Coordinates of C-alpha atoms in Angstrom, one line a residue:
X165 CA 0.0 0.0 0.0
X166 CA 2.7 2.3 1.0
X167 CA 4.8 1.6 -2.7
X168 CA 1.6 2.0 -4.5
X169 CA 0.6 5.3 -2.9
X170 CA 4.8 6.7 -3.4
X171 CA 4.1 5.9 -6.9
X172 CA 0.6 7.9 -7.0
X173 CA 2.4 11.1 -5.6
X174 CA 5.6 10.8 -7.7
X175 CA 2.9 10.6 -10.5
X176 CA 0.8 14.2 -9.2
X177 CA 4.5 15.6 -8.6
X178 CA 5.5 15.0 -12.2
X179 CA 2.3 16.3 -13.6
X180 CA 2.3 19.6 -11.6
X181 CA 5.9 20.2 -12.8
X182 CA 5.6 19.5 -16.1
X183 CA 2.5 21.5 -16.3
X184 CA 4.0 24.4 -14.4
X185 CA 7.0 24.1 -17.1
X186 CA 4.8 24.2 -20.0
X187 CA 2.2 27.2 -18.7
X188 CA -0.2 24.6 -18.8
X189 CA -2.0 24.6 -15.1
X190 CA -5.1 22.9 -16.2
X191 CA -3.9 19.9 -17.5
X192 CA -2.9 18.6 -14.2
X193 CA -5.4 17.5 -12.7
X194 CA -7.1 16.0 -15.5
X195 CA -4.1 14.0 -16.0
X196 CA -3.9 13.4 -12.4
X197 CA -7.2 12.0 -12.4
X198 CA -6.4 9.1 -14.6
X199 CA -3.4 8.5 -11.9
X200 CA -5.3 7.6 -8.9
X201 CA -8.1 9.8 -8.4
X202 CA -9.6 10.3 -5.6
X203 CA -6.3 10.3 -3.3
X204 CA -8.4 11.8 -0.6
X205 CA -11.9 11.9 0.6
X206 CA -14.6 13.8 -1.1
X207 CA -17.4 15.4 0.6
X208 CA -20.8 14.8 -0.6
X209 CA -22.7 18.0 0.1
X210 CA -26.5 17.3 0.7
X211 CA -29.0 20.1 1.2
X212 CA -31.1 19.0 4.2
X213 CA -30.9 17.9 7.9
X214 CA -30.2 13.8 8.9
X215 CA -32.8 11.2 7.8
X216 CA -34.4 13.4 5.2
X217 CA -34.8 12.0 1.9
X218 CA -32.0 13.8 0.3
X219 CA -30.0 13.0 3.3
X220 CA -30.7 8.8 3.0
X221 CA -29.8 9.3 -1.0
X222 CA -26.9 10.9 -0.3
X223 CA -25.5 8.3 2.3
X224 CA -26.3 5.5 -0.2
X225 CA -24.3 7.6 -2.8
X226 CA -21.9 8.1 -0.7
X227 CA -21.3 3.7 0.9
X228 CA -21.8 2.7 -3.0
X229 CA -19.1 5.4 -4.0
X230 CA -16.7 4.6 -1.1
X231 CA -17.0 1.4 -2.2
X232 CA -16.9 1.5 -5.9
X233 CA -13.2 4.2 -5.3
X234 CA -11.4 2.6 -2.4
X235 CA -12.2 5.6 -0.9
X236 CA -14.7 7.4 1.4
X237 CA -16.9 10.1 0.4
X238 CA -18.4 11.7 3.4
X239 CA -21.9 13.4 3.6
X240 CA -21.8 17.6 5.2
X241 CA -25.2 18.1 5.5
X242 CA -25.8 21.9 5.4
X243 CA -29.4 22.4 5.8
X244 CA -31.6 25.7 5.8
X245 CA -32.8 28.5 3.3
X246 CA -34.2 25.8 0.7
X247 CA -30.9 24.3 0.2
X248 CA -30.0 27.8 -1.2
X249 CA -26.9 27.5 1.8
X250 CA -25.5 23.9 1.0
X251 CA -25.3 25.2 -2.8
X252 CA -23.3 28.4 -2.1
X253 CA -21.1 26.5 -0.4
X254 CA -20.7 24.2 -3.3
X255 CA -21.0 27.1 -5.6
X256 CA -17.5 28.2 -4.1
X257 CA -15.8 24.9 -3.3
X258 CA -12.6 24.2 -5.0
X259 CA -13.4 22.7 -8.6
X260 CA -11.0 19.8 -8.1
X261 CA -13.1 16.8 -7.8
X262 CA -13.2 16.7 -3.9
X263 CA -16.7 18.7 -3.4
X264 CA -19.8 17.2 -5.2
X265 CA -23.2 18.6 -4.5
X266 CA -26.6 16.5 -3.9
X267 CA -28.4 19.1 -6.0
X268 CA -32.5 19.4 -5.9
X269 CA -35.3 20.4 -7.8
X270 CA -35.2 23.2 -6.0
X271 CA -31.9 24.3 -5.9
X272 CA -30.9 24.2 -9.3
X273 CA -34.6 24.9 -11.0
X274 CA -37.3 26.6 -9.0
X275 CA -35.3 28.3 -6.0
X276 CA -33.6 31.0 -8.5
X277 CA -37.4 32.1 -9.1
X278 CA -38.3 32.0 -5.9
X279 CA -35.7 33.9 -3.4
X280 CA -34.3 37.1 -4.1
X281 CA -30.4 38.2 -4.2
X282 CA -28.8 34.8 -4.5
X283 CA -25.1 34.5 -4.1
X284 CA -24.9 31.7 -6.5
X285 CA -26.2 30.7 -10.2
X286 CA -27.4 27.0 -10.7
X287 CA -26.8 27.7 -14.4
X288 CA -23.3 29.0 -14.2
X289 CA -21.8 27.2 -11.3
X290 CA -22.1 24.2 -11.5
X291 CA -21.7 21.2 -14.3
X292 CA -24.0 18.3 -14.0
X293 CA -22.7 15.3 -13.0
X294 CA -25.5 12.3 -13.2
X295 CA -29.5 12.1 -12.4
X296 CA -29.8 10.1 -9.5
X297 CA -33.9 9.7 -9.0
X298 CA -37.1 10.7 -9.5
X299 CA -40.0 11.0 -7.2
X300 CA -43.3 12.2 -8.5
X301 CA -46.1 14.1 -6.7
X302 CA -49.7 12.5 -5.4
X303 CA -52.4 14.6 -5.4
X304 CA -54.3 12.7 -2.2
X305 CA -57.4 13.5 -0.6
X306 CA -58.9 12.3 2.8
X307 CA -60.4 8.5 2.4
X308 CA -63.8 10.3 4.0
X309 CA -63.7 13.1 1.1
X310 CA -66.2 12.3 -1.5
X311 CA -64.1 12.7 -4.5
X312 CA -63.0 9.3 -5.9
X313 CA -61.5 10.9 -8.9
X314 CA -59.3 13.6 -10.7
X315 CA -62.5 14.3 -11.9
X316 CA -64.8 14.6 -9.2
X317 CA -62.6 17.0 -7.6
X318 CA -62.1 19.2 -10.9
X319 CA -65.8 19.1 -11.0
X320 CA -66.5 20.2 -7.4
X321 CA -63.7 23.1 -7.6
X322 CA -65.0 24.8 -10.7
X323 CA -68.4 24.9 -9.2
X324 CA -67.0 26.0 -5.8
X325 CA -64.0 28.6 -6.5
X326 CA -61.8 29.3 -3.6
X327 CA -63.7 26.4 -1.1
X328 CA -61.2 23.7 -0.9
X329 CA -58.0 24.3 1.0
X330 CA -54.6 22.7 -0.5
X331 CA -51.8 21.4 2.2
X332 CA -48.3 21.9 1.0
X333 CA -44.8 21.8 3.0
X334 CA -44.7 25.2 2.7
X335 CA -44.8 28.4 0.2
X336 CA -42.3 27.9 -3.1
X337 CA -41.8 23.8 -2.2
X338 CA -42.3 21.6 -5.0
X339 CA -45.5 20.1 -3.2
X340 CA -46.5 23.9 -3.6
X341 CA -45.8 24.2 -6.8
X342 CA -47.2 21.2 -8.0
X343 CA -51.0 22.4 -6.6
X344 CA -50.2 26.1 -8.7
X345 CA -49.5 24.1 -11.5
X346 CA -52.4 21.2 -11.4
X347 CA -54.7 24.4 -10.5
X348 CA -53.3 26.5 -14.2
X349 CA -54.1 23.2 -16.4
X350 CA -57.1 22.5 -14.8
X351 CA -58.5 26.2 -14.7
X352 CA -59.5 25.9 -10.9
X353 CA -58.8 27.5 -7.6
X354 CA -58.0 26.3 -4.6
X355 CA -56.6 28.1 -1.1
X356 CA -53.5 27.4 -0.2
X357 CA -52.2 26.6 3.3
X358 CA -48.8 26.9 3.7
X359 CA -46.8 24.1 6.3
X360 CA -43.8 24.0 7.8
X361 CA -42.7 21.0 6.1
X362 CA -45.0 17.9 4.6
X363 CA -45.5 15.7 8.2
X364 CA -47.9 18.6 9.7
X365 CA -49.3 19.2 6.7
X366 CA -50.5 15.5 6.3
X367 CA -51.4 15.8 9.8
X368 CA -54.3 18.3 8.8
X369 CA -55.0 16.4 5.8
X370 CA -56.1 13.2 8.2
X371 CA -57.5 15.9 10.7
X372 CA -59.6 17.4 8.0
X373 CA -58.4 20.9 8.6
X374 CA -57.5 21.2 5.1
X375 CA -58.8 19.3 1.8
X376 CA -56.1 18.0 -0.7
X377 CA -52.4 17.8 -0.7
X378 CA -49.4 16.9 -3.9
X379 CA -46.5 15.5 -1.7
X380 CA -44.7 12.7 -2.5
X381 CA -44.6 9.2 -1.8
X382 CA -42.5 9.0 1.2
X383 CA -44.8 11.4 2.8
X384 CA -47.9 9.8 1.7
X385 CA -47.7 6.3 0.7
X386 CA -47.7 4.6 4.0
X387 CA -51.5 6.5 4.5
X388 CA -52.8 5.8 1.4
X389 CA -52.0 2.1 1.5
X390 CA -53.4 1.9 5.1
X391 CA -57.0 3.2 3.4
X392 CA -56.4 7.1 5.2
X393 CA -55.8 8.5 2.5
X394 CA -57.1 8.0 -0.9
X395 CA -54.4 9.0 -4.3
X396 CA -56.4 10.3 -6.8
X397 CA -53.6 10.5 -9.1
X398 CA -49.9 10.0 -9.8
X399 CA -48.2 12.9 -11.3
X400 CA -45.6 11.6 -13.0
X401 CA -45.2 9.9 -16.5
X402 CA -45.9 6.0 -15.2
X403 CA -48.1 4.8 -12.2
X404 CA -46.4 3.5 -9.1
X405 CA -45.5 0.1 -8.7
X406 CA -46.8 0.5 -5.2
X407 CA -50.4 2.0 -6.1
X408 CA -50.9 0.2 -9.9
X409 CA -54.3 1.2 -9.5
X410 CA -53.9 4.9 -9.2
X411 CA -53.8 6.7 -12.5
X412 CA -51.5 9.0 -13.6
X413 CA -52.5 12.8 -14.4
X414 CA -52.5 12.5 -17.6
X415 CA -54.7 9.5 -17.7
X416 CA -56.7 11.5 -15.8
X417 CA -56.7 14.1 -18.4
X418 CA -54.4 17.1 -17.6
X419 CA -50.7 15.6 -19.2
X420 CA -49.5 19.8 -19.1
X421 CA -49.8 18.9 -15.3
X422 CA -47.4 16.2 -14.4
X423 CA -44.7 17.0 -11.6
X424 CA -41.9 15.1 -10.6
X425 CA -39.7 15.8 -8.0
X426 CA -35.7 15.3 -8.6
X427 CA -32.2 14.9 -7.4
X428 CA -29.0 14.3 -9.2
X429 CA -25.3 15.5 -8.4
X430 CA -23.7 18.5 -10.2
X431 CA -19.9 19.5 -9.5
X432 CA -19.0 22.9 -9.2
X433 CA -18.0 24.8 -12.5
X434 CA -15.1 24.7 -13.7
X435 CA -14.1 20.8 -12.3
X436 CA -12.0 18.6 -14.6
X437 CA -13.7 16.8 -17.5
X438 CA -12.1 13.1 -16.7
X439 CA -13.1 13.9 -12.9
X440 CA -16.5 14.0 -13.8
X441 CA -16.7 10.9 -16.5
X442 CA -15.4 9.1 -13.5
X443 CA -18.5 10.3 -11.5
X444 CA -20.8 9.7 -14.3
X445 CA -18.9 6.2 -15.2
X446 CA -19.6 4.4 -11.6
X447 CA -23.1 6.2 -10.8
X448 CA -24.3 4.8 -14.3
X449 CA -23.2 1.4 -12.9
X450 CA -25.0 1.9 -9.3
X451 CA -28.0 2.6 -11.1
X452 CA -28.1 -0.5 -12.7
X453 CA -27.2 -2.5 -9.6
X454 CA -30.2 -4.3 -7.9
X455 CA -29.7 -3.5 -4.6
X456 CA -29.3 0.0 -5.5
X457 CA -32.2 0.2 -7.4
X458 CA -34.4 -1.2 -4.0
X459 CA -32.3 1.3 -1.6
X460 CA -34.3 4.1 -3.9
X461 CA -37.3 2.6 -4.2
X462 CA -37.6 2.2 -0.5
X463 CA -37.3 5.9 -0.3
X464 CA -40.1 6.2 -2.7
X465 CA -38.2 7.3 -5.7
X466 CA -37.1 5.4 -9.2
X467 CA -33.7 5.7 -10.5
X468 CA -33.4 8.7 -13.4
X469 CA -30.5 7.1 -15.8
X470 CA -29.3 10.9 -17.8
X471 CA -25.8 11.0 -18.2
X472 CA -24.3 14.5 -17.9
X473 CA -25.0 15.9 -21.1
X474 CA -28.6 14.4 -20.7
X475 CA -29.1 15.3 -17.7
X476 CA -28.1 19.5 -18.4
X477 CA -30.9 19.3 -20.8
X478 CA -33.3 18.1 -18.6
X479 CA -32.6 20.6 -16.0
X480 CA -32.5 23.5 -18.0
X481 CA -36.5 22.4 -19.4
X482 CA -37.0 22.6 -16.0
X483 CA -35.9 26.0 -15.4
X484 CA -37.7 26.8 -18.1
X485 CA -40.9 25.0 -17.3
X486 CA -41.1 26.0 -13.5
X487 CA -40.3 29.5 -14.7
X488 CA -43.5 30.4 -15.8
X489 CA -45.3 28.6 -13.0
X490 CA -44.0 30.6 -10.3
X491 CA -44.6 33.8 -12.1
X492 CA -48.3 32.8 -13.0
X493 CA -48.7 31.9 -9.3
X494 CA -46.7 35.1 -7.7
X495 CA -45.0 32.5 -5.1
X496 CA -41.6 34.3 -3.5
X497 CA -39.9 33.1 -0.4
X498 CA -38.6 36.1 1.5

């Protein structure tokens, strides 16, 4: 161990001197990387607290990764703001492979819209790495509500503007966003009653103190299979595995309204090409592993295979998309 890790640094030594000789700074670590990258541990940064969904994605990334390098890559969790204050820190991490980012929805799509004077641009900052998953939104209702479709409650809404109440985890979350957007396509108008976070808002929702939520299935699924809640529709592209019986929205009739929550990693700008194939390489692979695969759907997500190139397109439709939702619905976070 000792001979191989001499040879490693005479290797980074060699490629930082000829680099320095030849005015050539950058190559190094590219060329480094192919010598026995990572040499250290890499920090995982997740945007939210312990045993939050992005924080039990992040520590499987981070035991498959250790595994996969030799390696460990530890989880920071910097929670608060959104996630707006783990991806600033990213945002200015050194761009040499050590510093990845467990970057949201939210963070690189919706939260630019939404908070004012942000130190950081999702856009410009960062380069995507790999998608990791993909959790879509349930629009549920309370099993004693009478609505026992999309369609019932479209019905009931148009004919009484402004009477039912939807839950979310609070105002400019995705679960909010998804009721601005379902309310747009389906030309209704619901109230909106902001939580902090999804548990008290399901709370209400079994309570009765409010009518209808779009969270996701972690939140949900355990109440909707115990007959507390009844899932009117999925709103993502497929139904659920777990609920085969539950449409989707567009089988429902309103495809303009599907939301799906996701999560994929993004180095900061600027980080070495062959450091970030290696990323993309090995989280390719964990995708396709079994057990992998079963960690995330335990978490109520599916695995979203988009390399890096495929996955900057997807998150720039989504700028795009959730754009001109949040200005429609005039949602800020202060």
């Amino acid at each position: 161990m000792q001979e191989k890790k001499r040879r490693i640094l005479d290797g980074l030594l060699a490629c930082t001197a000829a680099a320095a000789v030849l005015g050539l700074g950058g190559v190094a670590p590219a060329v480094a990387a192919e010598a026995g990258y990572p040499a250290k541990p890499v920090t995982l940064i997740v945007p939210g607290p312990p045993g939050g969904i992005t924080d039990q994605l992040g520590r499987l990334v981070a035991s498959q990764m250790t595994a996969r390098f030799g390696m460990r890559v530890v989880v920071e969790n910097r929670p608060g703001a959104g996630g707006n204050l783990a991806t600033e820190v990213a945002a200015r991490a050194e761009p040499d492979g050590y510093t990845l980012l467990l970057g949201t929805q939210g963070t690189m799509a919706t939260n630019q819209y939404l908070y004012k004077g942000l130190r950081f641009d999702p856009g410009r900052d960062f380069v995507p790495v790999h998608a990791l998953m993909s959790s879509p939104n349930l629009l549920v209702v309370n099993s004693s509500a009478p609505f026992q479709s999309v369609k019932d409650l479209v019905s009931y809404a148009k004919g009484h503007p402004g009477k039912l109440a939807v839950a979310s985890a609070g105002n400019g979350t995705a679960t909010h966003l998804a009721a601005e957007l379902f309310q747009a396509e389906a030309g209704v108008k619901f109230v909106h009653v902001p939580y902090k976070g999804s548990a008290p808002a399901i709370t209400d929702l079994l309570g009765g103190q409010v009518d209808l939520t779009f969270d996701y299935p972690a939140s949900t699924l355990a109440q909707v299979q115990g007959g507390k809640l009844r899932a009117l529709a999925v709103m993502g592209t497929t139904r659920l595995p777990q609920l085969p019986q539950v449409p989707t929205i567009a089988e429902a009739g309103y495809p303009s309204a599907q939301s799906t929550a996701w999560i994929g990693l993004f180095f900061p700008a600027r980080t070495p090409a062959p450091l970030v194939r290696v990323w993309e390489k090995d989280v390719s692979a964990m995708l396709q592993d079994a057990a992998s695969v079963q960690a995330l759907e335990r978490i109520g997500g599916v695995p979203l295979r988009l390399d890096s190139a495929q996955f900057g397109t997807y998150v720039q439709s989504e700028r795009v998309r959730w754009k001109g939702t949040i200005q429609r619905s005039g949602a800020t976070v202060d």
